[in-house]
Coordinates of C-alpha atoms in Angstrom, one line a residue:
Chain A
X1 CA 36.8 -13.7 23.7
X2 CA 39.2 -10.9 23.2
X3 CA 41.1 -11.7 20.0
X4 CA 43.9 -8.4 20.6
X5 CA 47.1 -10.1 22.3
X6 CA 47.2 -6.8 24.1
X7 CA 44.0 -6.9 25.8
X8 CA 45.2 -10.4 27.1
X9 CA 48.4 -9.0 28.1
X10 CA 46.2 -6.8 30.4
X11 CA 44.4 -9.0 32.1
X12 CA 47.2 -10.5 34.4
X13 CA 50.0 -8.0 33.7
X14 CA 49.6 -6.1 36.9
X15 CA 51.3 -8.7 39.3
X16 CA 53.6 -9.6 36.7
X17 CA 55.0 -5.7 36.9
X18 CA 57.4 -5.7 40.0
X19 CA 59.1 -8.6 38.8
X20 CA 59.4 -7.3 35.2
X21 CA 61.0 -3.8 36.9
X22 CA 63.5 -6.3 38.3
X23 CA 64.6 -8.2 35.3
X24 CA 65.2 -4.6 33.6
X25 CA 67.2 -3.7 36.2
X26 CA 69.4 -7.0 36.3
X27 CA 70.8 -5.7 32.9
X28 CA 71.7 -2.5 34.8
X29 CA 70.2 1.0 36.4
X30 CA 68.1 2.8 35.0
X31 CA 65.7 5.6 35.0
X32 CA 61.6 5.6 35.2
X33 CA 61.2 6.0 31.8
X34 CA 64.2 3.5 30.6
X35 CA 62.7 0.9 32.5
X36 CA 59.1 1.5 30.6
X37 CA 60.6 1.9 27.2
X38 CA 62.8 -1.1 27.9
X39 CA 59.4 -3.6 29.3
X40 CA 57.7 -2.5 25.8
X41 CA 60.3 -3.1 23.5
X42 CA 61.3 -6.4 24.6
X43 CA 57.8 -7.6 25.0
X44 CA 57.5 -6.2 21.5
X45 CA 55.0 -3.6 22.6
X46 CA 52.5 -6.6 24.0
X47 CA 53.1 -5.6 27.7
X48 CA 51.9 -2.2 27.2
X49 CA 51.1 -0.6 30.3
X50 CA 50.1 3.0 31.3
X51 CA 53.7 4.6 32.6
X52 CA 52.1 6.7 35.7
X53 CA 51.6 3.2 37.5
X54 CA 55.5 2.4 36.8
X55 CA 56.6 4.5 39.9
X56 CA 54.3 3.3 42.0
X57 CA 55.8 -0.5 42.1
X58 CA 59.1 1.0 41.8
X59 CA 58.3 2.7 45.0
X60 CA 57.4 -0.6 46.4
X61 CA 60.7 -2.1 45.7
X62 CA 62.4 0.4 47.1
X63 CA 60.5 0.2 50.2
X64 CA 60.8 -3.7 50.5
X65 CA 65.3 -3.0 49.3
X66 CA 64.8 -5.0 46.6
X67 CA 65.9 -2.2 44.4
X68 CA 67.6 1.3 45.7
X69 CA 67.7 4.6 44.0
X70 CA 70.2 7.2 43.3
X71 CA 70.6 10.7 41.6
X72 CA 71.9 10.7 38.3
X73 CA 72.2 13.0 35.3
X74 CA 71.4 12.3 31.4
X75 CA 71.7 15.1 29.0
X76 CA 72.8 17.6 31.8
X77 CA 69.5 16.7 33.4
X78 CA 69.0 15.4 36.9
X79 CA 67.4 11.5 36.5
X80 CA 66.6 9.6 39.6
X81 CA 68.3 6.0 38.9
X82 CA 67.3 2.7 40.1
X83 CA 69.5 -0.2 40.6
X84 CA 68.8 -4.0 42.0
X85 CA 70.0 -5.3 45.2
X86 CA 71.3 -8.2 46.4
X87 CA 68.3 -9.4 47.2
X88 CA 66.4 -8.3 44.7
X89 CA 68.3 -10.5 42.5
X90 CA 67.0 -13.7 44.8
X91 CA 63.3 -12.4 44.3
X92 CA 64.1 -12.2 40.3
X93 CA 65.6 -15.6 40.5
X94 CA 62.7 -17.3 42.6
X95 CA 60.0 -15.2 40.6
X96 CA 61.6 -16.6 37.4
X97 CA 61.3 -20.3 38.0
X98 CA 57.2 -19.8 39.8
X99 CA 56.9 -17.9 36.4
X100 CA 58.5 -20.8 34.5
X101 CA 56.4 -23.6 36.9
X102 CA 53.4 -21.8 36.1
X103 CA 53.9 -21.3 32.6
X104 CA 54.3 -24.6 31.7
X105 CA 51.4 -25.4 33.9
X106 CA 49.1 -23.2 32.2
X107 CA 50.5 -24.4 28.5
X108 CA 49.9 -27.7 29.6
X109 CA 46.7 -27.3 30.5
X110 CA 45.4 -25.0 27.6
X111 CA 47.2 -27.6 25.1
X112 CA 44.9 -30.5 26.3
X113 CA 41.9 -27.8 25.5
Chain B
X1 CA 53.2 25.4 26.2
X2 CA 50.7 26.3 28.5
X3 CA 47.8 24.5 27.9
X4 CA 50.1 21.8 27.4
X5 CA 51.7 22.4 30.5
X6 CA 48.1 22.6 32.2
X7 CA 47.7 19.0 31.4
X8 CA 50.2 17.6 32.9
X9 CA 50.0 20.0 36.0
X10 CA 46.2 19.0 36.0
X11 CA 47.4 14.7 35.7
X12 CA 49.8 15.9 38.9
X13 CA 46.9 17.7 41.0
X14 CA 44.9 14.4 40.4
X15 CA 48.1 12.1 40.9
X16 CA 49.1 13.5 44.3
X17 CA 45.9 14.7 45.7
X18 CA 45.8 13.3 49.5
X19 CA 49.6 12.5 49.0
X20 CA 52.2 14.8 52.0
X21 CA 54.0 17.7 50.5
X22 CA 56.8 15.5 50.6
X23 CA 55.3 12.9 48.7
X24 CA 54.0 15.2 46.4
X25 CA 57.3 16.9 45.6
X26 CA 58.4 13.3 44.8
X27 CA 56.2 12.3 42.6
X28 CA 55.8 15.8 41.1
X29 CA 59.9 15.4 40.0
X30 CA 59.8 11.6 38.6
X31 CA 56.7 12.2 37.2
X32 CA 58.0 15.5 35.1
X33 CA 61.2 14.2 33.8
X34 CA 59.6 10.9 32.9
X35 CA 57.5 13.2 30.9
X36 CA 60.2 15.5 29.3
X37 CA 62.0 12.4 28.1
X38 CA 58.6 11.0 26.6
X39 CA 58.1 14.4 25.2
X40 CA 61.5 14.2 23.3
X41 CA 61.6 10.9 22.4
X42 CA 57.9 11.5 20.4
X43 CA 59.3 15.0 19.0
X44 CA 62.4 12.7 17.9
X45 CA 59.9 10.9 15.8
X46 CA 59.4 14.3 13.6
X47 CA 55.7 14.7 15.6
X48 CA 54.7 18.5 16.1
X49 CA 55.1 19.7 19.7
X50 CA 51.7 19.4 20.5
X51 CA 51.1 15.9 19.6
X52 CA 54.4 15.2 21.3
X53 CA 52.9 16.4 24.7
X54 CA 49.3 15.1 24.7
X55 CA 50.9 11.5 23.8
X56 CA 53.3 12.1 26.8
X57 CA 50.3 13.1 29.3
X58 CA 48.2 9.9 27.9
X59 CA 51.3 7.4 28.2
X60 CA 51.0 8.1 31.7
X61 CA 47.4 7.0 32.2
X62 CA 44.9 7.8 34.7
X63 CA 46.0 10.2 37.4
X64 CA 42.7 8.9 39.5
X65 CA 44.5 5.4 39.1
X66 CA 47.6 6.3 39.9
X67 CA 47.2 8.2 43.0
X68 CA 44.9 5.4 44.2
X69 CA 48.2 3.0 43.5
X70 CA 50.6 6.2 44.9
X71 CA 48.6 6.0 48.2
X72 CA 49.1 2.6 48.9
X73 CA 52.7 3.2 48.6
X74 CA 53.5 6.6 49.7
X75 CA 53.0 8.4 52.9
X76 CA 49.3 10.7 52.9
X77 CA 48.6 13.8 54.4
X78 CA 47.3 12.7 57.2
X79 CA 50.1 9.9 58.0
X80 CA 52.7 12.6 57.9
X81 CA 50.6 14.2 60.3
X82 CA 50.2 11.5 62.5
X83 CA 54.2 10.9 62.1
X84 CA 55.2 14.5 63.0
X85 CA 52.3 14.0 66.1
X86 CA 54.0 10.2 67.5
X87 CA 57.7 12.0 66.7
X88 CA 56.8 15.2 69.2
X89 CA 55.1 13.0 71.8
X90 CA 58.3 10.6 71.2
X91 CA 60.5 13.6 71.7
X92 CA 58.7 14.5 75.1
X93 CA 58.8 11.3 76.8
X94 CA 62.5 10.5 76.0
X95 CA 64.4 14.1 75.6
X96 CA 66.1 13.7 78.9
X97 CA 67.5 10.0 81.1
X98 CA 66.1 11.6 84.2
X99 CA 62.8 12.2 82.9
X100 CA 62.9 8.6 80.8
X101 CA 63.8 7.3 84.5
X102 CA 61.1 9.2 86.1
X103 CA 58.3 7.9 84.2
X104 CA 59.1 4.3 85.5
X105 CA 57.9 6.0 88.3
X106 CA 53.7 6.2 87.5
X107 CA 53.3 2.6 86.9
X108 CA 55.6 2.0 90.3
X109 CA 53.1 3.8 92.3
X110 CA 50.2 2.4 90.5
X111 CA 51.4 -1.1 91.7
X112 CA 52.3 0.3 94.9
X113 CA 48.3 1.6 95.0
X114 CA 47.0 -1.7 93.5
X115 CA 48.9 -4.3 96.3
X116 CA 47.6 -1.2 98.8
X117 CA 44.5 -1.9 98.1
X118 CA 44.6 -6.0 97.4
X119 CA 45.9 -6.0 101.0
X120 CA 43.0 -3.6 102.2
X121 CA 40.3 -6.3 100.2
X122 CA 41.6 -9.3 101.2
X123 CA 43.5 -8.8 104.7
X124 CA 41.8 -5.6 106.4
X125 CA 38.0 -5.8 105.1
X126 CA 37.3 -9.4 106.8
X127 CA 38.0 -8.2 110.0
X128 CA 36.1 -4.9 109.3
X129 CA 32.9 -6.2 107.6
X130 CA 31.4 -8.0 110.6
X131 CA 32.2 -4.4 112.1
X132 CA 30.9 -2.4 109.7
X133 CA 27.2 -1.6 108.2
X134 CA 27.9 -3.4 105.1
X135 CA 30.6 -4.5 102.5
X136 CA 31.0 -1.4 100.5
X137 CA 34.7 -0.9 101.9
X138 CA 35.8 -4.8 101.1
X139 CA 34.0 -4.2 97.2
X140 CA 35.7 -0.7 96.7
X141 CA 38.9 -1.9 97.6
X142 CA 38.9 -5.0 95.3
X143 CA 37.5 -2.2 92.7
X144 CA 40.3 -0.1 93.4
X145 CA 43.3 -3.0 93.0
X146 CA 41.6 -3.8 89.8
X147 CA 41.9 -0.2 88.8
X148 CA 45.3 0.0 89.9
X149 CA 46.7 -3.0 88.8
X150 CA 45.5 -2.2 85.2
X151 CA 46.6 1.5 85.5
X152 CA 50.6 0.0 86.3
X153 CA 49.9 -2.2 83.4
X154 CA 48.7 0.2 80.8
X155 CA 51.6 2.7 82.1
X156 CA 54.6 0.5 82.3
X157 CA 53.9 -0.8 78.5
X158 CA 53.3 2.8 77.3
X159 CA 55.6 4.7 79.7
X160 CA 58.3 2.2 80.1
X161 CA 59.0 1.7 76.4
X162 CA 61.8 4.1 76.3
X163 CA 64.0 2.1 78.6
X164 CA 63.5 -1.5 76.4
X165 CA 65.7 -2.5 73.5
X166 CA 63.3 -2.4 70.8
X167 CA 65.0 -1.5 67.7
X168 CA 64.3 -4.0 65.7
X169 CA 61.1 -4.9 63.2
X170 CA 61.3 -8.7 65.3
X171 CA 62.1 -7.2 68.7
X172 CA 59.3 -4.6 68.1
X173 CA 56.5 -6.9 66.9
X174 CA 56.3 -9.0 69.6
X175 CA 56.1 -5.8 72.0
X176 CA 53.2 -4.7 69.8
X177 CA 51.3 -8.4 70.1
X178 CA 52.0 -8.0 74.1
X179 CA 51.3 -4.2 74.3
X180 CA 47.8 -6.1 72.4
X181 CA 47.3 -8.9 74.5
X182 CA 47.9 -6.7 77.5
X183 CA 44.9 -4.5 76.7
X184 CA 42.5 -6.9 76.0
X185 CA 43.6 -8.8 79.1
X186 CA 43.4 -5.7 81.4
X187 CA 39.8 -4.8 79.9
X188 CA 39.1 -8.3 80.5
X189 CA 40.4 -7.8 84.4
X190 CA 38.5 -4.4 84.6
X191 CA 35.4 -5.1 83.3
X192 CA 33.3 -8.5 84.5
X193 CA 30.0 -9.6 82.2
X194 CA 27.4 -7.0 83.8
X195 CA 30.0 -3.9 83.4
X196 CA 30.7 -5.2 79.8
X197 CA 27.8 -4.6 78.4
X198 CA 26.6 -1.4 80.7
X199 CA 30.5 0.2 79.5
X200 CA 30.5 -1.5 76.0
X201 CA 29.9 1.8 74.1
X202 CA 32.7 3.4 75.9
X203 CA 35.1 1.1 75.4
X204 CA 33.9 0.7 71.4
X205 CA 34.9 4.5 70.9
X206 CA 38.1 4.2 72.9
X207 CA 39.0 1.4 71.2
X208 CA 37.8 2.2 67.2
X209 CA 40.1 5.4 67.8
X210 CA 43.4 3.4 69.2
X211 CA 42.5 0.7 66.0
X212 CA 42.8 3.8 63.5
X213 CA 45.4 5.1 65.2
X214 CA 47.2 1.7 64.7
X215 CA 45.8 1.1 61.1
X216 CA 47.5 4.1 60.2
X217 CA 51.1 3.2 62.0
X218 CA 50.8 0.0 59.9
X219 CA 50.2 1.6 56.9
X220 CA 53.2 4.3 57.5
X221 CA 55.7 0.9 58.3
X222 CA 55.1 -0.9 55.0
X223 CA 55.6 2.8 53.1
X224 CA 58.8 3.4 55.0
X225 CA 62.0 0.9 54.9
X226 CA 62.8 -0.5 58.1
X227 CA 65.9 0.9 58.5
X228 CA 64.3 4.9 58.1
X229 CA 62.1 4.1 60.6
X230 CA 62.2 6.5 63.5
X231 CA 62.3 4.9 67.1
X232 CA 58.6 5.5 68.0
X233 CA 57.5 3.8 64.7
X234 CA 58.7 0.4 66.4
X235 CA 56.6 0.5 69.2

């Protein structure tokens, strides 16, 4: 077994990247890279995740209007800024408590082990 | 710079390869300030220029990976094409009332042709056979209503379409699952067991064409929001 919390982190952090976009967002827009730096540092760098796949998902938000995008400006330079919607903010609360059902699933489960 | 540059224009040929020019162009612009900012947080941590770029390119991670993921949610090359292709035929077949009137027209006189012709099978030929040298005019004319019924089908869903009200995602899949149902019914009508299997090759190709063509509008709706949709993309 794989003893660095990172690999781990890995392993099922793909799915789990949509809904992370949208829990950044529910504190308020923000850019690309914002959104990346923001996933790492309150996962304390364990949710690391290569940034060229961010865009991707947010794409597929935006497609699905769960968020919507907007131009922007930081430092004099043009940033493309993402916000929630409406009902992205029912996604983030239904994908909250699955995450939370599952969660204590799985930590019931592994604590029998 | 340059070669530094080159990296990250090489991780955007590889990114966006197979993406549309438009696509491209998107990603191209998120993709270079996400990098700038990267590049100037890492220079912000006293790193030499050079480091501060190479980290920036390998934050972003596999280009082949990324265009793989860009493609599922982006339009291609050959989407947009098939977009700007649907939009002009779109564009002919509803750029005037008179002519979207006039094409109810073809599937009228198909079913005009096809009852012609049931009446000729069913009502004329029995008094004609005993007449006649044999029952080629009563098995053409039932061959002919078949045709004919099938072509006012196949015309009136394709042709009519202008003149329905289908302009939402609902509204326009359930004309898609009876433009579907339609088809396989008519071939069904058209074709009995013996002509199946003598035609089957001919109806394969026609048919693996119109199920790429339709792959390809499904993959172009889930990459565009409903609401940009252009009429044509409904149907």
């Amino acid at each position: 077994m794989h003893s660095n919390p990172r690999y781990r982190a890995k392993m099922n952090f793909k799915g789990t990247l949509p809904t992370l976009i949208l829990e950044s967002l529910a504190q308020g827009p923000s850019h690309g890279y914002a959104i990346a730096q923001s996933i790492k540092s309150r996962s304390k760098g364990i949710l690391d995740f290569k940034e060229g796949t961010l865009y991707p998902a947010l794409h597929k938000l935006e497609t699905g209007g769960l968020v919507e995008s907007y131009e922007g400006s930081e430092n004099n330079r043009p940033r493309r800024y993402y916000r929630i919607t409406k009902s992205g903010r029912g996604v983030l609360v239904k994908d909250r408590a699955e995450w939370r059902a599952i969660s204590q699933a799985v930590t019931v489960i592994l604590g029998e082990a | 710079m340059s070669s530094n540059m080159t990296a990250l224009d090489t991780w955007l040929a590889r990114a966006t390869r197979q993406l549309s020019a438009d696509s491209a162009a998107q990603v191209r612009t998120e993709i270079a300030q996400h990098y700038e900012s990267a590049r100037e947080d890492a220079l912000a941590t006293g790193v030499a220029s050079d480091e501060a770029d190479r980290a920036a390119v390998a934050a972003l991670g596999d280009p082949k990976s990324a265009n793989g993921q860009y493609r599922e949610v982006l339009l291609t090359r050959s989407e947009a094409r098939l977009l700007r292709s649907s939009a002009c035929e779109a564009k002919f077949f509803s750029s005037t009332p008179l002519r979207k009137r006039l094409l109810i027209l073809v599937p009228a006189a198909a079913a005009t042709c096809a009852a012609a012709a049931y009446a000729v099978a069913t009502i004329t030929a029995p008094f004609i056979i005993p007449f006649t040298v044999s029952a080629s005019a009563f098995t053409t004319a039932s061959l002919v209503a078949r045709v004919a019924i099938g072509a006012a089908i196949l015309t009136s869903i394709v042709l009519a379409v202008p003149l329905l009200p289908i302009y939402t995602p609902v509204r326009a899949r359930f004309y898609r699952a009876a433009k579907w149902l339609a088809v396989i019914g008519l071939s069904a009508l058209l074709y009995d067991r013996v002509h199946f299997r003598e035609w089957s090759w001919l109806m394969l190709n026609c048919f693996s064409f119109v199920a790429w063509i339709e792959l390809k509008r499904m993959s172009i709706r889930r990459k565009i929001p409903a609401a940009d949709w252009p009429r044509h993309l409904y149907l």
